[in-house]
Amino acid sequence: MHDVLIIGAGPAGLAAALWCDELGLDALVLEQAEAVGGQLLSIYNPIENYPAASAKNGREFLALLSERLDAADFDLWTNTAIESVDLKTKRIVLQSGEQLQSISIIIATGVRRRQLGVPGETEFAGRCILESATRDREQLAGKDVCIVGGGDAAAENALLLADVCPTVTVVHRGRTLKARREFTEQMVGHHSITIFPESVVTRILGDNEVEAVEILRKDALKPFQMAVQAVLLRIGVEPNTELFREQLTVNEQKYVVVNGEHETNVANVFAIGDVANPLAPTISGATGAGATAAKVIASRLNRRN
Ligand SMILES: Cc1cc2nc3c(=O)[nH]c(=O)nc-3n(C[C@H](O)[C@H](O)[C@H](O)COP(=O)(O)OP(=O)(O)OC[C@H]3O[C@@H](n4cnc5c(N)ncnc54)[C@H](O)[C@@H]3O)c2cc1C
């Protein structure tokens, strides 16, 4: 019997675990991936907005966090696949068959990038479908790129690539870009950037490498093809709530709904970080929520707080 089972080892889950250690709670963190860090592992830009620490990218930030983790005393299982969770009884069954039991559960499963769900996406994943313009900028020099999405992330990536790529085609569903004005003003005048509003990418085409995307414009009867050698998808994120969303109150986008203590509608089940924060996901928000949940649990169990 553990005091707390924490699902997910991104900034939220790790902060919660550090606080559990400080408060004398017995915590076990379950992480499905091989490594901890969550989205930190895919941040290639500098992190300069976390109070009292900055880093040149997410991995450097994770290294700072890891110094604290090494000194703390809690259990962490990576590569751990969960088969089922019963939130009411706080029982978790792993795919290995092992059963875990706790007094409280903290859900810290974060979000993942939304996928397009079109032919070619899986086939070219990790090759011609880019991870990050910051990371891949040099190898993309001289290539034609298609960016799908109309928000800040799409716009920022388009501007990063526009000076090294002959053409950057931005395809988005909306009538106007949702990105902040600072970005859109630069994009509209840029000689390399072409914007297709009210349009969707319906296929990513090519043999061994991406050769083209198929674009369907609203009101057009047929799609047309545009030659590109790489694609970047920035169409938002979705919460990792499939495991338990039937047992909890979630909002329309399937994010977990919590109160001011980060508790869900199920007693002693908490949700922290991006999985419960659709409007303002940040590292500081995630770590702060981890602290709150751990302190609430400790006070209910009459531990130090
Ligand atoms: C490119 C990029 C740049 C960013 N820049 C900044 C920035 O400058 N400043 C800032 O404050 N924020 C930034 N963010 C946002 C920040 O990274 C997130 O707000 C933060 O990582 C959220 O932490 P989290 O722990 O809630 O979720 P995540 O980081 O998403 O971690 C969730 C963890 O849960 C695990 N998990 C999911 N499902 C399961 C399961 N079923 N079982 C076990 N484990 C599971 C995942 O594998 C992952 O490790 C950026 C994000 C991105 C993608």
Tab-separated table of C-alpha atoms and ligand atoms in Angstrom:
chain	number	residue	atom	x	y	z
A	1	MET	CA	0.000	0.000	0.000
A	2	HIS	CA	1.529	3.327	-1.110
A	3	ASP	CA	0.427	6.721	0.136
A	4	VAL	CA	0.466	8.066	-3.413
A	5	LEU	CA	0.708	6.621	-6.907
A	6	ILE	CA	1.759	9.299	-9.392
A	7	ILE	CA	1.051	8.582	-13.056
A	8	GLY	CA	3.471	10.425	-15.358
A	9	ALA	CA	7.005	11.714	-14.818
A	10	GLY	CA	6.939	15.078	-16.575
A	11	PRO	CA	7.587	18.277	-14.584
A	12	ALA	CA	4.235	17.941	-12.771
A	13	GLY	CA	4.675	14.333	-11.643
A	14	LEU	CA	8.321	14.850	-10.708
A	15	ALA	CA	7.559	17.985	-8.687
A	16	ALA	CA	4.778	16.121	-6.892
A	17	ALA	CA	7.203	13.287	-6.100
A	18	LEU	CA	9.793	15.732	-4.693
A	19	TRP	CA	7.145	17.281	-2.483
A	20	CYS	CA	5.910	13.864	-1.364
A	21	ASP	CA	9.455	13.058	-0.286
A	22	GLU	CA	9.742	16.334	1.595
A	23	LEU	CA	6.414	15.731	3.331
A	24	GLY	CA	7.170	12.162	4.336
A	25	LEU	CA	4.739	10.517	1.925
A	26	ASP	CA	5.530	7.182	0.342
A	27	ALA	CA	5.202	7.839	-3.402
A	28	LEU	CA	5.692	5.665	-6.457
A	29	VAL	CA	5.897	7.337	-9.880
A	30	LEU	CA	4.820	5.319	-12.928
A	31	GLU	CA	6.137	6.519	-16.283
A	32	GLN	CA	5.295	4.819	-19.551
A	33	ALA	CA	8.304	6.185	-21.451
A	34	GLU	CA	11.885	5.027	-21.179
A	35	ALA	CA	12.986	8.360	-19.761
A	36	VAL	CA	11.475	10.947	-17.442
A	37	GLY	CA	10.880	14.564	-18.473
A	38	GLY	CA	7.739	14.497	-20.613
A	39	GLN	CA	7.577	17.469	-22.947
A	40	LEU	CA	10.897	18.786	-21.639
A	41	LEU	CA	12.500	16.235	-23.951
A	42	SER	CA	11.053	17.991	-26.993
A	43	ILE	CA	11.801	21.601	-26.068
A	44	TYR	CA	14.645	22.837	-28.257
A	45	ASN	CA	14.238	26.525	-27.503
A	46	PRO	CA	15.653	28.294	-24.428
A	47	ILE	CA	13.513	28.185	-21.292
A	48	GLU	CA	13.701	31.648	-19.788
A	49	ASN	CA	10.343	31.989	-18.091
A	50	TYR	CA	10.692	29.668	-15.101
A	51	PRO	CA	11.341	31.655	-11.926
A	52	ALA	CA	14.896	31.284	-10.610
A	53	ALA	CA	16.201	28.958	-13.334
A	54	SER	CA	16.843	29.155	-17.042
A	55	ALA	CA	18.173	26.638	-19.513
A	56	LYS	CA	19.177	26.584	-23.154
A	57	ASN	CA	16.645	23.826	-23.874
A	58	GLY	CA	14.381	21.278	-22.183
A	59	ARG	CA	17.104	18.681	-21.657
A	60	GLU	CA	19.299	21.186	-19.859
A	61	PHE	CA	16.292	22.112	-17.715
A	62	LEU	CA	15.723	18.436	-16.980
A	63	ALA	CA	19.369	18.096	-15.909
A	64	LEU	CA	18.793	20.854	-13.314
A	65	LEU	CA	15.687	19.062	-12.095
A	66	SER	CA	17.515	15.736	-12.008
A	67	GLU	CA	20.017	17.079	-9.490
A	68	ARG	CA	17.102	17.436	-7.073
A	69	LEU	CA	15.649	14.061	-8.051
A	70	ASP	CA	18.909	12.277	-7.324
A	71	ALA	CA	18.883	13.619	-3.786
A	72	ALA	CA	15.241	12.685	-3.128
A	73	ASP	CA	13.824	9.432	-1.883
A	74	PHE	CA	10.899	8.095	-3.890
A	75	ASP	CA	10.325	5.178	-6.207
A	76	LEU	CA	10.224	5.708	-9.943
A	77	TRP	CA	9.377	3.032	-12.493
A	78	THR	CA	9.960	3.941	-16.126
A	79	ASN	CA	8.930	1.825	-19.119
A	80	THR	CA	5.818	0.955	-17.143
A	81	ALA	CA	2.603	0.357	-19.050
A	82	ILE	CA	-0.652	0.629	-17.122
A	83	GLU	CA	-3.399	-1.812	-18.059
A	84	SER	CA	-6.200	-0.319	-15.968
A	85	VAL	CA	-6.885	2.127	-13.179
A	86	ASP	CA	-9.783	1.981	-10.747
A	87	LEU	CA	-9.909	5.482	-9.352
A	88	LYS	CA	-12.473	4.762	-6.644
A	89	THR	CA	-10.535	1.896	-5.070
A	90	LYS	CA	-7.122	3.417	-6.042
A	91	ARG	CA	-6.015	0.157	-7.584
A	92	ILE	CA	-3.733	0.117	-10.647
A	93	VAL	CA	-3.027	-2.976	-12.709
A	94	LEU	CA	0.094	-2.941	-14.871
A	95	GLN	CA	0.400	-4.717	-18.210
A	96	SER	CA	2.925	-6.978	-16.516
A	97	GLY	CA	0.057	-8.185	-14.309
A	98	GLU	CA	1.367	-6.534	-11.156
A	99	GLN	CA	-1.251	-4.826	-8.980
A	100	LEU	CA	-0.633	-1.616	-7.050
A	101	GLN	CA	-2.715	-0.060	-4.312
A	102	SER	CA	-2.596	3.412	-2.799
A	103	ILE	CA	-4.505	5.889	-0.669
A	104	SER	CA	-4.287	8.685	-3.253
A	105	ILE	CA	-3.616	8.933	-6.966
A	106	ILE	CA	-2.055	11.887	-8.754
A	107	ILE	CA	-2.653	11.993	-12.503
A	108	ALA	CA	0.167	13.863	-14.271
A	109	THR	CA	-0.059	12.394	-17.759
A	110	GLY	CA	0.285	15.664	-19.689
A	111	VAL	CA	-0.589	16.121	-23.329
A	112	ARG	CA	0.599	14.845	-26.682
A	113	ARG	CA	0.765	16.493	-30.089
A	114	ARG	CA	-2.421	16.100	-32.097
A	115	GLN	CA	-2.025	14.043	-35.233
A	116	LEU	CA	-3.499	14.753	-38.638
A	117	GLY	CA	-4.641	11.186	-39.216
A	118	VAL	CA	-3.909	11.234	-42.952
A	119	PRO	CA	-2.110	8.735	-45.185
A	120	GLY	CA	1.663	9.213	-45.122
A	121	GLU	CA	1.802	10.596	-41.588
A	122	THR	CA	2.794	7.335	-39.918
A	123	GLU	CA	5.018	6.218	-42.789
A	124	PHE	CA	7.164	9.371	-42.683
A	125	ALA	CA	7.059	9.946	-38.904
A	126	GLY	CA	10.494	10.730	-37.475
A	127	ARG	CA	11.995	11.175	-40.948
A	128	CYS	CA	10.513	13.826	-43.227
A	129	ILE	CA	7.943	14.817	-40.645
A	130	LEU	CA	9.895	17.187	-38.490
A	131	GLU	CA	10.174	17.245	-34.735
A	132	SER	CA	11.177	20.875	-34.406
A	133	ALA	CA	12.269	23.701	-36.693
A	134	THR	CA	14.816	24.805	-34.081
A	135	ARG	CA	16.368	21.365	-33.945
A	136	ASP	CA	16.181	20.560	-37.651
A	137	ARG	CA	16.795	24.009	-39.158
A	138	GLU	CA	20.251	23.319	-40.532
A	139	GLN	CA	19.370	20.068	-42.222
A	140	LEU	CA	16.322	21.731	-43.777
A	141	ALA	CA	18.264	24.492	-45.482
A	142	GLY	CA	17.379	24.564	-49.180
A	143	LYS	CA	14.275	22.388	-48.788
A	144	ASP	CA	10.623	23.254	-49.384
A	145	VAL	CA	8.588	22.748	-46.238
A	146	CYS	CA	4.885	22.532	-45.452
A	147	ILE	CA	3.744	23.565	-41.973
A	148	VAL	CA	0.256	22.515	-40.896
A	149	GLY	CA	-1.411	24.720	-38.270
A	150	GLY	CA	-2.294	28.352	-37.695
A	151	GLY	CA	-1.347	29.030	-34.059
A	152	ASP	CA	1.757	30.435	-32.401
A	153	ALA	CA	3.751	27.215	-32.710
A	154	ALA	CA	3.101	26.951	-36.461
A	155	ALA	CA	3.891	30.619	-37.031
A	156	GLU	CA	7.052	30.594	-34.942
A	157	ASN	CA	8.343	27.556	-36.807
A	158	ALA	CA	7.461	29.089	-40.194
A	159	LEU	CA	9.459	32.215	-39.374
A	160	LEU	CA	12.405	30.161	-38.154
A	161	LEU	CA	12.539	28.271	-41.433
A	162	ALA	CA	11.656	31.111	-43.795
A	163	ASP	CA	15.201	32.429	-44.030
A	164	VAL	CA	16.789	29.073	-44.838
A	165	CYS	CA	14.079	27.369	-46.919
A	166	PRO	CA	13.140	28.537	-50.416
A	167	THR	CA	9.423	28.020	-49.697
A	168	VAL	CA	7.465	27.564	-46.489
A	169	THR	CA	3.802	26.743	-47.094
A	170	VAL	CA	1.495	27.199	-44.113
A	171	VAL	CA	-1.797	25.309	-44.353
A	172	HIS	CA	-4.485	25.975	-41.751
A	173	ARG	CA	-8.207	25.449	-41.305
A	174	GLY	CA	-9.227	28.893	-40.068
A	175	ARG	CA	-10.042	31.975	-42.098
A	176	THR	CA	-7.259	33.866	-40.338
A	177	LEU	CA	-4.170	32.752	-38.476
A	178	LYS	CA	-4.656	32.401	-34.701
A	179	ALA	CA	-1.012	33.197	-34.000
A	180	ARG	CA	-0.072	36.402	-32.187
A	181	ARG	CA	0.153	39.555	-34.291
A	182	GLU	CA	3.907	39.916	-33.839
A	183	PHE	CA	4.286	36.646	-35.816
A	184	THR	CA	1.524	37.094	-38.407
A	185	GLU	CA	2.736	40.541	-39.441
A	186	GLN	CA	6.184	39.154	-40.224
A	187	MET	CA	4.705	36.148	-42.035
A	188	VAL	CA	2.391	38.034	-44.333
A	189	GLY	CA	5.179	40.108	-45.824
A	190	HIS	CA	7.773	37.350	-46.053
A	191	HIS	CA	8.855	36.399	-49.585
A	192	SER	CA	9.311	32.665	-48.748
A	193	ILE	CA	6.025	32.135	-46.894
A	194	THR	CA	2.750	31.209	-48.605
A	195	ILE	CA	-0.364	30.839	-46.475
A	196	PHE	CA	-3.335	28.668	-47.402
A	197	PRO	CA	-6.240	29.524	-45.074
A	198	GLU	CA	-9.416	27.401	-44.897
A	199	SER	CA	-7.429	24.438	-46.174
A	200	VAL	CA	-6.422	21.000	-44.974
A	201	VAL	CA	-3.634	18.575	-45.846
A	202	THR	CA	-5.289	15.337	-46.922
A	203	ARG	CA	-2.229	13.226	-47.801
A	204	ILE	CA	1.533	13.242	-47.455
A	205	LEU	CA	3.036	11.699	-50.560
A	206	GLY	CA	6.339	10.175	-51.582
A	207	ASP	CA	8.271	6.945	-52.014
A	208	ASN	CA	11.194	6.823	-49.594
A	209	GLU	CA	11.125	10.533	-48.827
A	210	VAL	CA	8.294	13.071	-48.716
A	211	GLU	CA	7.821	14.506	-52.192
A	212	ALA	CA	4.541	16.412	-51.916
A	213	VAL	CA	1.491	17.175	-49.840
A	214	GLU	CA	-2.066	17.087	-51.083
A	215	ILE	CA	-4.019	20.188	-50.053
A	216	LEU	CA	-7.790	20.608	-50.157
A	217	ARG	CA	-9.071	24.170	-50.041
A	218	LYS	CA	-12.531	24.884	-48.660
A	219	ASP	CA	-15.117	24.956	-51.453
A	220	ALA	CA	-12.702	23.336	-53.916
A	221	LEU	CA	-13.942	20.126	-55.497
A	222	LYS	CA	-10.543	18.501	-55.788
A	223	PRO	CA	-7.306	18.659	-53.820
A	224	PHE	CA	-4.077	19.806	-55.475
A	225	GLN	CA	-0.527	18.695	-54.866
A	226	MET	CA	2.366	20.848	-53.773
A	227	ALA	CA	5.975	19.668	-53.936
A	228	VAL	CA	7.684	19.736	-50.530
A	229	GLN	CA	10.458	17.690	-48.960
A	230	ALA	CA	9.439	18.010	-45.326
A	231	VAL	CA	6.334	18.548	-43.214
A	232	LEU	CA	5.900	20.009	-39.727
A	233	LEU	CA	2.638	19.449	-37.855
A	234	ARG	CA	1.569	22.001	-35.253
A	235	ILE	CA	-2.159	21.462	-34.929
A	236	GLY	CA	-2.357	21.587	-31.181
A	237	VAL	CA	-2.265	19.017	-28.425
A	238	GLU	CA	-4.660	16.623	-26.722
A	239	PRO	CA	-4.694	15.379	-23.137
A	240	ASN	CA	-3.573	11.870	-22.204
A	241	THR	CA	-6.790	10.905	-20.411
A	242	GLU	CA	-7.921	7.736	-22.224
A	243	LEU	CA	-7.006	5.526	-19.256
A	244	PHE	CA	-9.448	7.130	-16.846
A	245	ARG	CA	-11.668	9.630	-18.641
A	246	GLU	CA	-14.770	7.446	-18.190
A	247	GLN	CA	-14.353	7.610	-14.402
A	248	LEU	CA	-13.810	11.363	-14.083
A	249	THR	CA	-15.353	14.666	-14.981
A	250	VAL	CA	-13.559	15.926	-18.082
A	251	ASN	CA	-14.280	18.992	-20.205
A	252	GLU	CA	-15.290	18.984	-23.880
A	253	GLN	CA	-11.669	18.586	-24.983
A	254	LYS	CA	-11.224	15.701	-22.490
A	255	TYR	CA	-9.022	17.624	-20.059
A	256	VAL	CA	-9.570	16.641	-16.413
A	257	VAL	CA	-11.654	19.100	-14.394
A	258	VAL	CA	-10.206	19.880	-10.932
A	259	ASN	CA	-10.912	22.211	-8.014
A	260	GLY	CA	-8.515	24.709	-6.408
A	261	GLU	CA	-6.712	21.887	-4.619
A	262	HIS	CA	-6.245	20.081	-7.941
A	263	GLU	CA	-8.606	17.360	-6.787
A	264	THR	CA	-10.905	15.715	-9.321
A	265	ASN	CA	-14.528	14.768	-8.676
A	266	VAL	CA	-13.273	11.436	-7.302
A	267	ALA	CA	-12.090	11.800	-3.681
A	268	ASN	CA	-8.296	11.609	-3.229
A	269	VAL	CA	-7.644	11.570	-6.958
A	270	PHE	CA	-5.759	14.651	-8.119
A	271	ALA	CA	-4.851	15.838	-11.610
A	272	ILE	CA	-1.946	18.235	-12.103
A	273	GLY	CA	-0.050	19.906	-14.930
A	274	ASP	CA	-1.118	20.105	-18.550
A	275	VAL	CA	-3.625	17.237	-18.326
A	276	ALA	CA	-5.816	19.520	-16.215
A	277	ASN	CA	-4.727	22.871	-17.601
A	278	PRO	CA	-5.952	23.502	-21.148
A	279	LEU	CA	-5.639	27.278	-20.985
A	280	ALA	CA	-2.219	28.052	-19.565
A	281	PRO	CA	0.135	25.056	-19.692
A	282	THR	CA	3.551	25.925	-18.276
A	283	ILE	CA	6.346	24.235	-16.377
A	284	SER	CA	5.809	26.555	-13.416
A	285	GLY	CA	2.061	25.819	-13.416
A	286	ALA	CA	2.743	22.086	-13.556
A	287	THR	CA	5.298	22.096	-10.740
A	288	GLY	CA	3.130	24.383	-8.601
A	289	ALA	CA	0.169	22.039	-9.005
A	290	GLY	CA	2.408	19.137	-7.971
A	291	ALA	CA	3.298	20.966	-4.759
A	292	THR	CA	-0.350	21.744	-4.001
A	293	ALA	CA	-1.573	18.175	-4.539
A	294	ALA	CA	1.213	16.704	-2.376
A	295	LYS	CA	0.548	19.193	0.428
A	296	VAL	CA	-3.195	18.508	0.395
A	297	ILE	CA	-2.585	14.753	0.533
A	298	ALA	CA	-0.063	15.162	3.365
A	299	SER	CA	-2.436	17.266	5.412
A	300	ARG	CA	-5.222	14.694	4.996
A	301	LEU	CA	-2.866	11.975	6.166
A	302	ASN	CA	-1.657	14.169	9.019
A	303	ARG	CA	1.905	14.235	7.723
A	304	ARG	CA	4.260	17.238	7.887
A	305	ASN	CA	3.188	20.209	5.785
B	1	LIG	C1	8.124	22.887	-27.810
B	1	LIG	C2	7.649	23.251	-26.412
B	1	LIG	C3	8.158	24.375	-25.786
B	1	LIG	C4	7.743	24.707	-24.504
B	1	LIG	N1	8.303	25.809	-23.909
B	1	LIG	C5	7.936	26.112	-22.635
B	1	LIG	C6	8.547	27.216	-21.952
B	1	LIG	O1	9.425	27.911	-22.482
B	1	LIG	N2	8.131	27.472	-20.679
B	1	LIG	C7	7.162	26.741	-20.040
B	1	LIG	O2	6.837	27.020	-18.884
B	1	LIG	N3	6.587	25.683	-20.667
B	1	LIG	C8	6.948	25.362	-21.935
B	1	LIG	N4	6.351	24.282	-22.562
B	1	LIG	C9	5.255	23.568	-21.862
B	1	LIG	C10	5.777	22.610	-20.792
B	1	LIG	O3	6.727	21.731	-21.360
B	1	LIG	C11	4.595	21.834	-20.209
B	1	LIG	O4	3.678	22.749	-19.644
B	1	LIG	C12	5.048	20.837	-19.150
B	1	LIG	O5	5.955	19.900	-19.681
B	1	LIG	C13	3.835	20.097	-18.558
B	1	LIG	O6	4.280	19.118	-17.668
B	1	LIG	P1	3.379	17.843	-17.308
B	1	LIG	O7	4.197	17.057	-16.345
B	1	LIG	O8	2.033	18.291	-16.920
B	1	LIG	O9	3.172	17.049	-18.663
B	1	LIG	P2	4.200	16.390	-19.685
B	1	LIG	O10	5.456	17.178	-19.767
B	1	LIG	O11	3.390	16.197	-20.918
B	1	LIG	O12	4.549	14.950	-19.041
B	1	LIG	C14	3.595	13.941	-18.930
B	1	LIG	C15	4.290	12.617	-18.680
B	1	LIG	O13	3.292	11.610	-18.434
B	1	LIG	C16	3.642	10.432	-19.137
B	1	LIG	N5	2.425	9.641	-19.379
B	1	LIG	C17	1.387	9.920	-20.203
B	1	LIG	N6	0.463	8.940	-20.157
B	1	LIG	C18	0.922	7.999	-19.272
B	1	LIG	C19	0.433	6.753	-18.809
B	1	LIG	N7	-0.726	6.273	-19.229
B	1	LIG	N8	1.182	6.051	-17.927
B	1	LIG	C20	2.367	6.530	-17.480
B	1	LIG	N9	2.898	7.725	-17.901
B	1	LIG	C21	2.182	8.457	-18.776
B	1	LIG	C22	4.279	10.961	-20.404
B	1	LIG	O14	5.079	9.945	-21.021
B	1	LIG	C23	5.115	12.141	-19.869
B	1	LIG	O15	6.376	11.719	-19.439
B	1	LIG	C24	6.765	23.915	-23.827
B	1	LIG	C25	6.269	22.766	-24.455
B	1	LIG	C26	6.708	22.435	-25.727
B	1	LIG	C27	6.166	21.172	-26.382
